[in-house]
mmCIF file with all atom_site columns, C-alpha atoms and ligand atoms in Angstrom:
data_model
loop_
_atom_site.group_PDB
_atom_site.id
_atom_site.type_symbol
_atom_site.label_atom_id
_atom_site.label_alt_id
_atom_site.label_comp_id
_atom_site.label_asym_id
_atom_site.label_entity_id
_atom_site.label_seq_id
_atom_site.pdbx_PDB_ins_code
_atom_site.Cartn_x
_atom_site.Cartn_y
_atom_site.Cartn_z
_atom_site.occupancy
_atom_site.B_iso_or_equiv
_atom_site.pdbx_formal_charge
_atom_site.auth_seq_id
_atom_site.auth_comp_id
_atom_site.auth_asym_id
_atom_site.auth_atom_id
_atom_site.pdbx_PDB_model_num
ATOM   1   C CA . UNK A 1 1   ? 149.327 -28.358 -13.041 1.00 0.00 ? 184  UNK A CA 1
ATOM   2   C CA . UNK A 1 2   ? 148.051 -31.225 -11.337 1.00 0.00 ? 185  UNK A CA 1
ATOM   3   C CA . UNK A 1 3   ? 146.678 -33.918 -13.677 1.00 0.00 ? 186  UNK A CA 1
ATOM   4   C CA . UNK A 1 4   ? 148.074 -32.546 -16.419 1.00 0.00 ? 187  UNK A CA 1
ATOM   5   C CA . UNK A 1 5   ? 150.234 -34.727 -18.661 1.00 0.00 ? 188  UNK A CA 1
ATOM   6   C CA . UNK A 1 6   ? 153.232 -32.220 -19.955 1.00 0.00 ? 189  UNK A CA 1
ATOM   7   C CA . UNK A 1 7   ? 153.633 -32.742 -23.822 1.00 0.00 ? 190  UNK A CA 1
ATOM   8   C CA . UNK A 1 8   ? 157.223 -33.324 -24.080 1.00 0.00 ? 191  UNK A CA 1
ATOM   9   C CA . UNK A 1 9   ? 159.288 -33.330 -27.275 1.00 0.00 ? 192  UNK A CA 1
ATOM   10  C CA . UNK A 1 10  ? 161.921 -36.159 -27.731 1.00 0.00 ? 193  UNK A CA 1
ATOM   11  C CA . UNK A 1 11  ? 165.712 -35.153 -29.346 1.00 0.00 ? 194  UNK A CA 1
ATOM   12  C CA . UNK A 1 12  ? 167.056 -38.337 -31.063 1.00 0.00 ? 195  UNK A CA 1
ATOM   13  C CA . UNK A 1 13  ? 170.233 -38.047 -29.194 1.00 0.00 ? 196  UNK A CA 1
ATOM   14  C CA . UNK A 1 14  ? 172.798 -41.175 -30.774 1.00 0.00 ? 197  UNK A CA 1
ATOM   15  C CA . UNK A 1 15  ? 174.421 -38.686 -33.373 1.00 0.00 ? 198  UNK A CA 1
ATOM   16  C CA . UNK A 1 16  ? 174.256 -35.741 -35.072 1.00 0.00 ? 199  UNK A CA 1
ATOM   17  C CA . UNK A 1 17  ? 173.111 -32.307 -34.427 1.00 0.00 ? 200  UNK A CA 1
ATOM   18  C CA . UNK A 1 18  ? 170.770 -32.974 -31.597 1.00 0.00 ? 201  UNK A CA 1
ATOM   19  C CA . UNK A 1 19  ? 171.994 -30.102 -29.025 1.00 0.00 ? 202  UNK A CA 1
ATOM   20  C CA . UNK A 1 20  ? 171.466 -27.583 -31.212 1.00 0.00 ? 203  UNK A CA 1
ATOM   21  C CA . UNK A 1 21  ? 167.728 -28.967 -31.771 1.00 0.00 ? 204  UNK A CA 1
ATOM   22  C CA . UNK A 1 22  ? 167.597 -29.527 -27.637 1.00 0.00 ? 205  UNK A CA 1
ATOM   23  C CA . UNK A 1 23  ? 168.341 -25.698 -27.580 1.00 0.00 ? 206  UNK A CA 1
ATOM   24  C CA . UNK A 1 24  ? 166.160 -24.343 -30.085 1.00 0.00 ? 207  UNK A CA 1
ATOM   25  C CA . UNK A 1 25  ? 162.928 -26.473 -28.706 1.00 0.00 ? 208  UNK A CA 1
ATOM   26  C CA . UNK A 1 26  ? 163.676 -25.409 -25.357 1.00 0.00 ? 209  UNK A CA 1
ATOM   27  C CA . UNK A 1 27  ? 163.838 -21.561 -26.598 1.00 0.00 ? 210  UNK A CA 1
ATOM   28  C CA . UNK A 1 28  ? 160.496 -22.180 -28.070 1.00 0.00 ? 211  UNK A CA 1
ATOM   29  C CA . UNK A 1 29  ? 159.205 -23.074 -24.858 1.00 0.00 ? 212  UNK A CA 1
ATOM   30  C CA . UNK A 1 30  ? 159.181 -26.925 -25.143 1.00 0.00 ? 213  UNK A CA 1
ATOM   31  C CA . UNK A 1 31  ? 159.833 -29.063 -22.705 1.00 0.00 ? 214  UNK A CA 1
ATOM   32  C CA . UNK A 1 32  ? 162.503 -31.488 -24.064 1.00 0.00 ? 215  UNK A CA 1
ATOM   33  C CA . UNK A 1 33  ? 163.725 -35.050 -23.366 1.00 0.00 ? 216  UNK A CA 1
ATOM   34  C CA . UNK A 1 34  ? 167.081 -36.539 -25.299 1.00 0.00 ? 217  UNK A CA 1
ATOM   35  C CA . UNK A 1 35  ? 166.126 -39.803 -26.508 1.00 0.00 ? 218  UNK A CA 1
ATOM   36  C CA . UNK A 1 36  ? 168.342 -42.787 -26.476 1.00 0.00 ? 219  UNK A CA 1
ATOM   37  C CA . UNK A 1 37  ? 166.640 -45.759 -26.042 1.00 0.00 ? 220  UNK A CA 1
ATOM   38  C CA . UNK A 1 38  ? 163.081 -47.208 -26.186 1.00 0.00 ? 221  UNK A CA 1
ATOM   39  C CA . UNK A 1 39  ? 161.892 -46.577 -22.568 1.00 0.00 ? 222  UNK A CA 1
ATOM   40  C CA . UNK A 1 40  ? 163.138 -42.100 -23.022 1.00 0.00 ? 223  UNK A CA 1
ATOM   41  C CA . UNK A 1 41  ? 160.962 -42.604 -26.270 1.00 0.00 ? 224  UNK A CA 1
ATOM   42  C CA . UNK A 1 42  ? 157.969 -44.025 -24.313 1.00 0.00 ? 225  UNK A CA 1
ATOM   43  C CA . UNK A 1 43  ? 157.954 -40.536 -22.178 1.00 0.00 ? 226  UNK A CA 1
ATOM   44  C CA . UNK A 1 44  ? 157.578 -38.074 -25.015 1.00 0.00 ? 227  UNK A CA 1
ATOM   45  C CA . UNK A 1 45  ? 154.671 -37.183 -26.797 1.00 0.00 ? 228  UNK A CA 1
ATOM   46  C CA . UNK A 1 46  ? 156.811 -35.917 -30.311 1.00 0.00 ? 229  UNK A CA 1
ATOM   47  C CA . UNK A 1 47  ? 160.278 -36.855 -31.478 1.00 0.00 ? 230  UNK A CA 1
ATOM   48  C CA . UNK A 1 48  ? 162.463 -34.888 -33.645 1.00 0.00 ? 231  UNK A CA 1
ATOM   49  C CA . UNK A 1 49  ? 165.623 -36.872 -35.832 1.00 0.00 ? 232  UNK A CA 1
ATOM   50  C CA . UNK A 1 50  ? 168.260 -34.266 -35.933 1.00 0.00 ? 233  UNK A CA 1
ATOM   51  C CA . UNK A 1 51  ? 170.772 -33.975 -38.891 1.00 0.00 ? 234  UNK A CA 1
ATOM   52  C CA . UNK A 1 52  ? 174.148 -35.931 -38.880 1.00 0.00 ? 235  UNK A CA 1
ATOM   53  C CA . UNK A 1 53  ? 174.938 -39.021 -40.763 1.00 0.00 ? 236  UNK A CA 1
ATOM   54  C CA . UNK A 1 54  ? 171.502 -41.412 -41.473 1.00 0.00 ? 237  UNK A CA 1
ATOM   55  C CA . UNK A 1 55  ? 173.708 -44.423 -42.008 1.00 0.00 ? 238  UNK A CA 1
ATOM   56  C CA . UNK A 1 56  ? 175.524 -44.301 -38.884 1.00 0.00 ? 239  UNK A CA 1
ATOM   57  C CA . UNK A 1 57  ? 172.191 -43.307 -37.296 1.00 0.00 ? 240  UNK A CA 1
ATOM   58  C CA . UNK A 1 58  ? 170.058 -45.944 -39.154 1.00 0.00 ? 241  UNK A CA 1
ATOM   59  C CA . UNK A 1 59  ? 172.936 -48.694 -37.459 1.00 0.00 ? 242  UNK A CA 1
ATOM   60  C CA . UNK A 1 60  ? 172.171 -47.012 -34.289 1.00 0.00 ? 243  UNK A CA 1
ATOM   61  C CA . UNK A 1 61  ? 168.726 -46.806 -33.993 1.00 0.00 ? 244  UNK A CA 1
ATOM   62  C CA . UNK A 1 62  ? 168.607 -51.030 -34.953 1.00 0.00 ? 245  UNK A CA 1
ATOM   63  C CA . UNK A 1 63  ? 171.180 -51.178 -31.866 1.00 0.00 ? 246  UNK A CA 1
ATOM   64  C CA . UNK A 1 64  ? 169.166 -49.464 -28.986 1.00 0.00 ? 247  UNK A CA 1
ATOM   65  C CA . UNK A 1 65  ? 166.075 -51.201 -30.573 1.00 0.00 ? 248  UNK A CA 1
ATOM   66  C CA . UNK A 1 66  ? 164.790 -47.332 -31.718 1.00 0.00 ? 249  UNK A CA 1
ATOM   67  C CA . UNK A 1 67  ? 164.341 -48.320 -35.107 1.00 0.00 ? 250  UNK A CA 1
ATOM   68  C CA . UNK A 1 68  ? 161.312 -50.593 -34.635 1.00 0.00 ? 251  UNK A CA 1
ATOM   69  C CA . UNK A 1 69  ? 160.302 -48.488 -31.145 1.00 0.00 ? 252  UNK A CA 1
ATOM   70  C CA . UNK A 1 70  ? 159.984 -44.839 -34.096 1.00 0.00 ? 253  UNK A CA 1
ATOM   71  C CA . UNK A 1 71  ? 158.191 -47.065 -36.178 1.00 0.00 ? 254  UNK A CA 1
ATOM   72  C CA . UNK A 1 72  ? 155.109 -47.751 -33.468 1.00 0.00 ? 255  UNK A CA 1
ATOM   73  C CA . UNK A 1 73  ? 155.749 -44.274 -32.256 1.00 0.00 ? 256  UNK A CA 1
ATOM   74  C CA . UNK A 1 74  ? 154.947 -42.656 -35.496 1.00 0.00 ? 257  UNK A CA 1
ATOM   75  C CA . UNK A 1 75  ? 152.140 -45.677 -36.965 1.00 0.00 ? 258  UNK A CA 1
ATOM   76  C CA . UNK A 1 76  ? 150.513 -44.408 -33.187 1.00 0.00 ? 259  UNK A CA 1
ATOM   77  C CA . UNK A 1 77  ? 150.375 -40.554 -34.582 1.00 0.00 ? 260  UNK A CA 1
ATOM   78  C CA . UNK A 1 78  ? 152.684 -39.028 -32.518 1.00 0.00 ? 261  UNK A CA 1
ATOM   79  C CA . UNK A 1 79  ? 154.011 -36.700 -34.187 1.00 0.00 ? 262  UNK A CA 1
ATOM   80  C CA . UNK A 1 80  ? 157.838 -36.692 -35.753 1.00 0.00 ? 263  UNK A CA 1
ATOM   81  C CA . UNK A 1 81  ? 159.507 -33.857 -37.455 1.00 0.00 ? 264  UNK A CA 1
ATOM   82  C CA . UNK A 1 82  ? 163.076 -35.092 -39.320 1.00 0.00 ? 265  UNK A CA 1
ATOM   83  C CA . UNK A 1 83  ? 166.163 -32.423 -40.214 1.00 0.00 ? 266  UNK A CA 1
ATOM   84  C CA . UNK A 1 84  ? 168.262 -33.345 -42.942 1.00 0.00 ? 267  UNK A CA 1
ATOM   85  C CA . UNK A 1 85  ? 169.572 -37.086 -42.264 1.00 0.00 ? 268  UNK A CA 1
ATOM   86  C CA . UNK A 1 86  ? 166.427 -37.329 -40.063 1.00 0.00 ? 269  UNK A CA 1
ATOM   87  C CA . UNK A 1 87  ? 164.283 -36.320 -43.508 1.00 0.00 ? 270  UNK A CA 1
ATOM   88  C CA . UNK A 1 88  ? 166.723 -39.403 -45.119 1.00 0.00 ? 271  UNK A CA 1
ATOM   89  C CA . UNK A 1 89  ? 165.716 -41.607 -42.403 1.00 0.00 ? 272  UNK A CA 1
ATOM   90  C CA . UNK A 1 90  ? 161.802 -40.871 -42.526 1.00 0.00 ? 273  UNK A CA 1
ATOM   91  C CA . UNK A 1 91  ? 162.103 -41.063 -46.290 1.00 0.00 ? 274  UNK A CA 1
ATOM   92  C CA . UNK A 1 92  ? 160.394 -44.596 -47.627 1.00 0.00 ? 275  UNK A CA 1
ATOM   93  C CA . UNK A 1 93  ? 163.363 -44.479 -50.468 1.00 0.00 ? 276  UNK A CA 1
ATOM   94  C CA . UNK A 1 94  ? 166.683 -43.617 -49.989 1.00 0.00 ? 277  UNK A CA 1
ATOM   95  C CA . UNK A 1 95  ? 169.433 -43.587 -53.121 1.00 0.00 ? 278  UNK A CA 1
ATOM   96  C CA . UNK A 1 96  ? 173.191 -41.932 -53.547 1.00 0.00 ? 279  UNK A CA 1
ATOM   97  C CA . UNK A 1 97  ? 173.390 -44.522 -52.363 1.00 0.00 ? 280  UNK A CA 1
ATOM   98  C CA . UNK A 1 98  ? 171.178 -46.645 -51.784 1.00 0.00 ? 281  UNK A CA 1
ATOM   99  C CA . UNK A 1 99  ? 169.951 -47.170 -47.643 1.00 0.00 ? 282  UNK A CA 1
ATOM   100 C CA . UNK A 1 100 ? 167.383 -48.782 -45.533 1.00 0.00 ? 283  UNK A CA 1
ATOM   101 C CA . UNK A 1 101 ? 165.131 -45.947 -44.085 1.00 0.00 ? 284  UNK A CA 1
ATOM   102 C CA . UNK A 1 102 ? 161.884 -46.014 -41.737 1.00 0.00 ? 285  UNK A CA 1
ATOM   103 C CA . UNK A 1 103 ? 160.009 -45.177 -44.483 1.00 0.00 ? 286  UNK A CA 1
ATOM   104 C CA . UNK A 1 104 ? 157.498 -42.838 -42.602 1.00 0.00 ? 287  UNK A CA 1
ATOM   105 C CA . UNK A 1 105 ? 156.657 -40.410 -45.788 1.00 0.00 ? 288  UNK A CA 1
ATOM   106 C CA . UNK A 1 106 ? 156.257 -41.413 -49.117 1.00 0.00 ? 289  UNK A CA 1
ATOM   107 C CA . UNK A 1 107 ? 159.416 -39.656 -50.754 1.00 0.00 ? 290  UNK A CA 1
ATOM   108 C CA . UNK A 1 108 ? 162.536 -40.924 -52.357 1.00 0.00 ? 291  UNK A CA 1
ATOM   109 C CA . UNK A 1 109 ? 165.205 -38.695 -51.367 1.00 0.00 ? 292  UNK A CA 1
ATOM   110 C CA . UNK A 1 110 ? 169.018 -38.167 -53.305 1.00 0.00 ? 293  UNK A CA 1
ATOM   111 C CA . UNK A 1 111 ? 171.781 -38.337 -50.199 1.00 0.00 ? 294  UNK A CA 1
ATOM   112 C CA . UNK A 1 112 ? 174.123 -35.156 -50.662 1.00 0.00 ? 295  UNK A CA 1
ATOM   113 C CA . UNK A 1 113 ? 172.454 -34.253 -53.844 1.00 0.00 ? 296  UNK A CA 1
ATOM   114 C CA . UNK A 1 114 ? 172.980 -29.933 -53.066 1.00 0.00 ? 297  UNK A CA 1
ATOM   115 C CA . UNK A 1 115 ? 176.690 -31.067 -52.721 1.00 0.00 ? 298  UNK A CA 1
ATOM   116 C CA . UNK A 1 116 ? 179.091 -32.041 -50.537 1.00 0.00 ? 299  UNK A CA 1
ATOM   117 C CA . UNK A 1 117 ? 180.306 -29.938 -46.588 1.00 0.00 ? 300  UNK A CA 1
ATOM   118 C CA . UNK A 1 118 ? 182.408 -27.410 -48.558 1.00 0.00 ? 301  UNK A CA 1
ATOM   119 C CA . UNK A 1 119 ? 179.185 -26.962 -50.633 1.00 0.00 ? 302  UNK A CA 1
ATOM   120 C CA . UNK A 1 120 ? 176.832 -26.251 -47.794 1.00 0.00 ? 303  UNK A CA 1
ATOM   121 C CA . UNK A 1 121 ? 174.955 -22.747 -48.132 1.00 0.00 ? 304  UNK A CA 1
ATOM   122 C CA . UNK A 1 122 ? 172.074 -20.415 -46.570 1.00 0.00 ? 305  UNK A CA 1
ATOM   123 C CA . UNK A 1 123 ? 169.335 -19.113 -48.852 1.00 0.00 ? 306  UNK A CA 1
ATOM   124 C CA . UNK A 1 124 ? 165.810 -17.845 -48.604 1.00 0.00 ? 307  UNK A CA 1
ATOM   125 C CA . UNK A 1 125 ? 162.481 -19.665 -49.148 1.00 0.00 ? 308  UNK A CA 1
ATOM   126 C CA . UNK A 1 126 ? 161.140 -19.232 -52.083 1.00 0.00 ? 309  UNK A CA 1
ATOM   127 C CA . UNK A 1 127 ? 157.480 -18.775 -50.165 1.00 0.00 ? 310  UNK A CA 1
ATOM   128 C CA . UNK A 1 128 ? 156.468 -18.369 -46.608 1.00 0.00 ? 311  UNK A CA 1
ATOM   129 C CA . UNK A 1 129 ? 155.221 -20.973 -44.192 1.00 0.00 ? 312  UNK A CA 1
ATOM   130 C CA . UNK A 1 130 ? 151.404 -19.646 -42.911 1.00 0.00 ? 313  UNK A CA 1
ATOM   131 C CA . UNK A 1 131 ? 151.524 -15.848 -41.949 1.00 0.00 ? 314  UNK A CA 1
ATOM   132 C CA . UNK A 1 132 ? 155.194 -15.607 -41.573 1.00 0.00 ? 315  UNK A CA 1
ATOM   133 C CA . UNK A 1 133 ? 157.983 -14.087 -43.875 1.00 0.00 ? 316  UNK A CA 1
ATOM   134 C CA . UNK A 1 134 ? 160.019 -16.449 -46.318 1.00 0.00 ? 317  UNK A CA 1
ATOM   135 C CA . UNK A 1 135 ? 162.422 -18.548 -43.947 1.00 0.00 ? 318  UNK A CA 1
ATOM   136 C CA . UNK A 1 136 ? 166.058 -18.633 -43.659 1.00 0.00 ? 319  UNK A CA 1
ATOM   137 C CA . UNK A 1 137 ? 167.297 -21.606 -45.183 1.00 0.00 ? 320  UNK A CA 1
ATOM   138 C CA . UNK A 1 138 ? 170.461 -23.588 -44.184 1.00 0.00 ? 321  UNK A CA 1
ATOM   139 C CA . UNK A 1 139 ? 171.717 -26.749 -46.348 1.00 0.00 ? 322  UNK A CA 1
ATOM   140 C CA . UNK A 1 140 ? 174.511 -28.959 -45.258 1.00 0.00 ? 323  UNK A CA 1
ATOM   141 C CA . UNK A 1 141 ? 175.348 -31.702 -46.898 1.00 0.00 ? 324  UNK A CA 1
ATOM   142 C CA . UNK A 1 142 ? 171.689 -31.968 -47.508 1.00 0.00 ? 325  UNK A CA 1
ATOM   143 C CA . UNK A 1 143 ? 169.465 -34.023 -49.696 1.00 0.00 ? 326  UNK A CA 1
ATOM   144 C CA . UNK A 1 144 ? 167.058 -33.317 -52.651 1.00 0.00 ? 327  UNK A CA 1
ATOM   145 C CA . UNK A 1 145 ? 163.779 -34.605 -52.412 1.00 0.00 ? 328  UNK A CA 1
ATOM   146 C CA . UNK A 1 146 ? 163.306 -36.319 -55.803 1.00 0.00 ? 329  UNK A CA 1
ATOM   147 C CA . UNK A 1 147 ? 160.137 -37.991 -55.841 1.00 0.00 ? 330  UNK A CA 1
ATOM   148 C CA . UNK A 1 148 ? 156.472 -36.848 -53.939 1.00 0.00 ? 331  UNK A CA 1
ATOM   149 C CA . UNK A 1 149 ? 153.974 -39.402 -53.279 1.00 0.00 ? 332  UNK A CA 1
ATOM   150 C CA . UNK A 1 150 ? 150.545 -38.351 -53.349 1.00 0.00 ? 333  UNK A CA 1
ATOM   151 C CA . UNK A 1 151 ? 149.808 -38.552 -49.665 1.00 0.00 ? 334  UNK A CA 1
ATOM   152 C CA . UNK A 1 152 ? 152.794 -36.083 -49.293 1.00 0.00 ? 335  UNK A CA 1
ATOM   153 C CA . UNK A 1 153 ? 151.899 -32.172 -48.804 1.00 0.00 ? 336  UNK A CA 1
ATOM   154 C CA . UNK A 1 154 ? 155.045 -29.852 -49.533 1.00 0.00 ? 337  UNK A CA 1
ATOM   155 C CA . UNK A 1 155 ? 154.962 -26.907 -47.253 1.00 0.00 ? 338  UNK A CA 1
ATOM   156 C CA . UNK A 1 156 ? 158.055 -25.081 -48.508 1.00 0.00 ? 339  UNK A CA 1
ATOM   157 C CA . UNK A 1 157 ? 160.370 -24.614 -51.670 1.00 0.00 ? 340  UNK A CA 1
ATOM   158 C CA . UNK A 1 158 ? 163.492 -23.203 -52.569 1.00 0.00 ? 341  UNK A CA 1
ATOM   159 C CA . UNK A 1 159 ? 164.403 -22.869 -56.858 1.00 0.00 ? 342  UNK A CA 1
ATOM   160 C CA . UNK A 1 160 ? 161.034 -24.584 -56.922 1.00 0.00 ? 343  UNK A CA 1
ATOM   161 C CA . UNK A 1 161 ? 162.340 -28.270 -55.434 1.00 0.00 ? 344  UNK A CA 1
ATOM   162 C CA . UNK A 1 162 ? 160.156 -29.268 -52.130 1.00 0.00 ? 345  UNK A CA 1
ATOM   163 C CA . UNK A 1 163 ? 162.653 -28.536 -48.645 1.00 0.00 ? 346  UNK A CA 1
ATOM   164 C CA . UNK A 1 164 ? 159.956 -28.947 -46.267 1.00 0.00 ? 347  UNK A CA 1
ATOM   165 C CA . UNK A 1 165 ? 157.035 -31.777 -46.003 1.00 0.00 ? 348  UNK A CA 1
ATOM   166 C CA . UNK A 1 166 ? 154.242 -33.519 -44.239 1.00 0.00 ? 349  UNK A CA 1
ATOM   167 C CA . UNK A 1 167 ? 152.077 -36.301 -44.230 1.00 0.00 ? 350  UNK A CA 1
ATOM   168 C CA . UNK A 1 168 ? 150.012 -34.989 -41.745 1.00 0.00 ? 351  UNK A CA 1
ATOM   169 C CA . UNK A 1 169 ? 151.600 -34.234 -38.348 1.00 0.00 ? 352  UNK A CA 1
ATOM   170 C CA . UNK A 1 170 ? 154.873 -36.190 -39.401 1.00 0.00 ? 353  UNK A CA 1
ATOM   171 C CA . UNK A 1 171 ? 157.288 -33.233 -41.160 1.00 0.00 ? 354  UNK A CA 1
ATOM   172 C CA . UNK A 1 172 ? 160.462 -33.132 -42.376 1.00 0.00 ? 355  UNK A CA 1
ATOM   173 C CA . UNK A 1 173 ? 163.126 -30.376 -44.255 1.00 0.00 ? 356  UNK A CA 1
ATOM   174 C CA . UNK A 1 174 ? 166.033 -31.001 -46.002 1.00 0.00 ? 357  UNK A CA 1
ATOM   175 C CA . UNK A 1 175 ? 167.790 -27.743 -44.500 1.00 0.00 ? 358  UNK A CA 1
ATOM   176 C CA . UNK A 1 176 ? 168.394 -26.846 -40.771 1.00 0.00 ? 359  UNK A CA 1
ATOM   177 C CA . UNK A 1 177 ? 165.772 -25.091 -39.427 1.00 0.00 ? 360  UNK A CA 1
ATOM   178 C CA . UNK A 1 178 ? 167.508 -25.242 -35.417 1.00 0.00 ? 361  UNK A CA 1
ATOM   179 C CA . UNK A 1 179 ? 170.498 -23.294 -36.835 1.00 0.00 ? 362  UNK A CA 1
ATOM   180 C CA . UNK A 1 180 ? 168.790 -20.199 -37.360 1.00 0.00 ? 363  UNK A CA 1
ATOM   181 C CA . UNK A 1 181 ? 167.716 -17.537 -34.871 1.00 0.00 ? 364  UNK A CA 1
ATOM   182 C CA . UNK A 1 182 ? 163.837 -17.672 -36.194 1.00 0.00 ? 365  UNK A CA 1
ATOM   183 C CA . UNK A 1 183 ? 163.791 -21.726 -36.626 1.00 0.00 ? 366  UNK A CA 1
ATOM   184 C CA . UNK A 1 184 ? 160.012 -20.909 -38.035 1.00 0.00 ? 367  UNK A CA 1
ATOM   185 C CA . UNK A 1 185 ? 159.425 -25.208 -39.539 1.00 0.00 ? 368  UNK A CA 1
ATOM   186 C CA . UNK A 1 186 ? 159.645 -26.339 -36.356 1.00 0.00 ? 369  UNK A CA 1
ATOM   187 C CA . UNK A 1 187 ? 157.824 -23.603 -33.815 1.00 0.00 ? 370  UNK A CA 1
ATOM   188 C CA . UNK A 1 188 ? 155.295 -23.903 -36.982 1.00 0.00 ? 371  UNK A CA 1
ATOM   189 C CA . UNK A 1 189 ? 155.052 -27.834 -36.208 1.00 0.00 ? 372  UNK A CA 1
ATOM   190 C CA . UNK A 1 190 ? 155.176 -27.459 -32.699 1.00 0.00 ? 373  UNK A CA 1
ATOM   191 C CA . UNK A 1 191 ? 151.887 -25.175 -33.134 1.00 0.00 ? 374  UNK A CA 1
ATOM   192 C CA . UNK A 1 192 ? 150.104 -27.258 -35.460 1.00 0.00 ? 375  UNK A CA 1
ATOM   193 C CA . UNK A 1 193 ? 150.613 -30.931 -33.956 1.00 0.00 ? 376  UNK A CA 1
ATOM   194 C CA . UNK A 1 194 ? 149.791 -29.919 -30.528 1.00 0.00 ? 377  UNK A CA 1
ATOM   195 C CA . UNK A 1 195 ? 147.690 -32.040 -28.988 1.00 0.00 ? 378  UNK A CA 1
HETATM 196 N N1 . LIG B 2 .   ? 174.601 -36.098 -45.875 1.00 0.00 ? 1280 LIG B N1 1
HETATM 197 C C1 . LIG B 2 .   ? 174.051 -36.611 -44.657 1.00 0.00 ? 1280 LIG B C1 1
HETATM 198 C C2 . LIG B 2 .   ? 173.466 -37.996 -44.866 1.00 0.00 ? 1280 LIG B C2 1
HETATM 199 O O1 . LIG B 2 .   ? 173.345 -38.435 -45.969 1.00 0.00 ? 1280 LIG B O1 1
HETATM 200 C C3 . LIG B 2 .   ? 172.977 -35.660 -44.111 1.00 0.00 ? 1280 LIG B C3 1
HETATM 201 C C4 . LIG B 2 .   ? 173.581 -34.330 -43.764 1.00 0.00 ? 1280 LIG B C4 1
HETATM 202 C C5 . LIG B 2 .   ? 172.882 -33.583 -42.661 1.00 0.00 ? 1280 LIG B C5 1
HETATM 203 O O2 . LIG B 2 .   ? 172.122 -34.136 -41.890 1.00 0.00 ? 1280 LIG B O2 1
HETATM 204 N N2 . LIG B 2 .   ? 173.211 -32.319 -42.547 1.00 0.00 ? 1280 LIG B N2 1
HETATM 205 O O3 . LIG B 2 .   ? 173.139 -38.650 -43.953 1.00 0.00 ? 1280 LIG B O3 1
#
């Protein structure tokens, strides 16, 4: 292995659900770094923005200096895939209310919009993702993705409303794909952005 540069994935670690993403990347086969300030990000070649609460994280991420540091990352074309608050943070409009965001995809996204914790459920997809079967779906407090810009691809729906999307190799889902035991969005992204 001499030589060779190791693609490693970055966790956002400030808040959230980022062990359970650690875990699931690592079962994949990636090799993972948690990510809490500028200098972890500048080791990875991807970062992933777990779930959790984006307006705690969003204060967090202009603490440590992130905020900025994702910005360059992801304007650079490394790629990014965002679960859930991560999706709110990557969104270029954010309302329910109304946030500051990094505004990687062109998408206004509706905070909590499938309802609050006690409303959290699991469904199916209503399609598949390339060659695989429909994927398990898990929502948590999650949000609806209410407006598409152009440059946007949806890669996934459930009742016909967009849960996964890309602008090229930055992707994001409004459910939890780490929290099931086939997490097929993200080995999928994995795949397809590797470099
Ligand atoms: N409701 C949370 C928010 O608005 C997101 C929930 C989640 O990440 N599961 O930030």
């Amino acid at each position: 292995m001499a030589g060779e540069l190791k693609e490693k994935v970055g966790v956002l670690a400030l808040q959230g659900g980022f062990a359970a993403h650690v875990s699931a990347l690592r079962a994949l086969g990636a090799v993972v770094r948690e990510v809490r300030t500028p200098d972890d990000l500048a080791c990875v070649t991807r970062l992933v923005l777990p779930g959790g609460e984006s307006s705690t994280q969003l204060k967090l991420l202009h603490s440590t200096g992130l905020y900025m540091a994702i910005k360059d990352f992801a304007a650079a074309g490394y790629p990014l895939f965002g679960t859930c608050a991560g999706a709110i943070l990557m969104a270029r409009d954010v309302r329910d209310p109304e946030q500051d965001s990094l505004n990687i995809l062109d998408i206004e996204v509706s905070r909590n919009a499938w309802g609050r914790q006690v409303n959290s459920f699991e469904a199916d997809s209503d399609g598949t993702l390339g060659d695989r079967g429909r994927s398990h779906l898990v929502f948590i407090r999650a949000p609806r993705i209410c407006r598409i810009g152009s440059s946007v691809e949806v890669l996934l729906h459930y009742h016909d409303e967009a849960v996964l999307v890309r602008k090229g190799v930055h992707w994001a889902s409004t459910f939890h794909p780490e929290l099931t035991s086939d997490p097929v969005a993200l080995k999928v992204w994995l795949q397809k952005t590797k470099s």
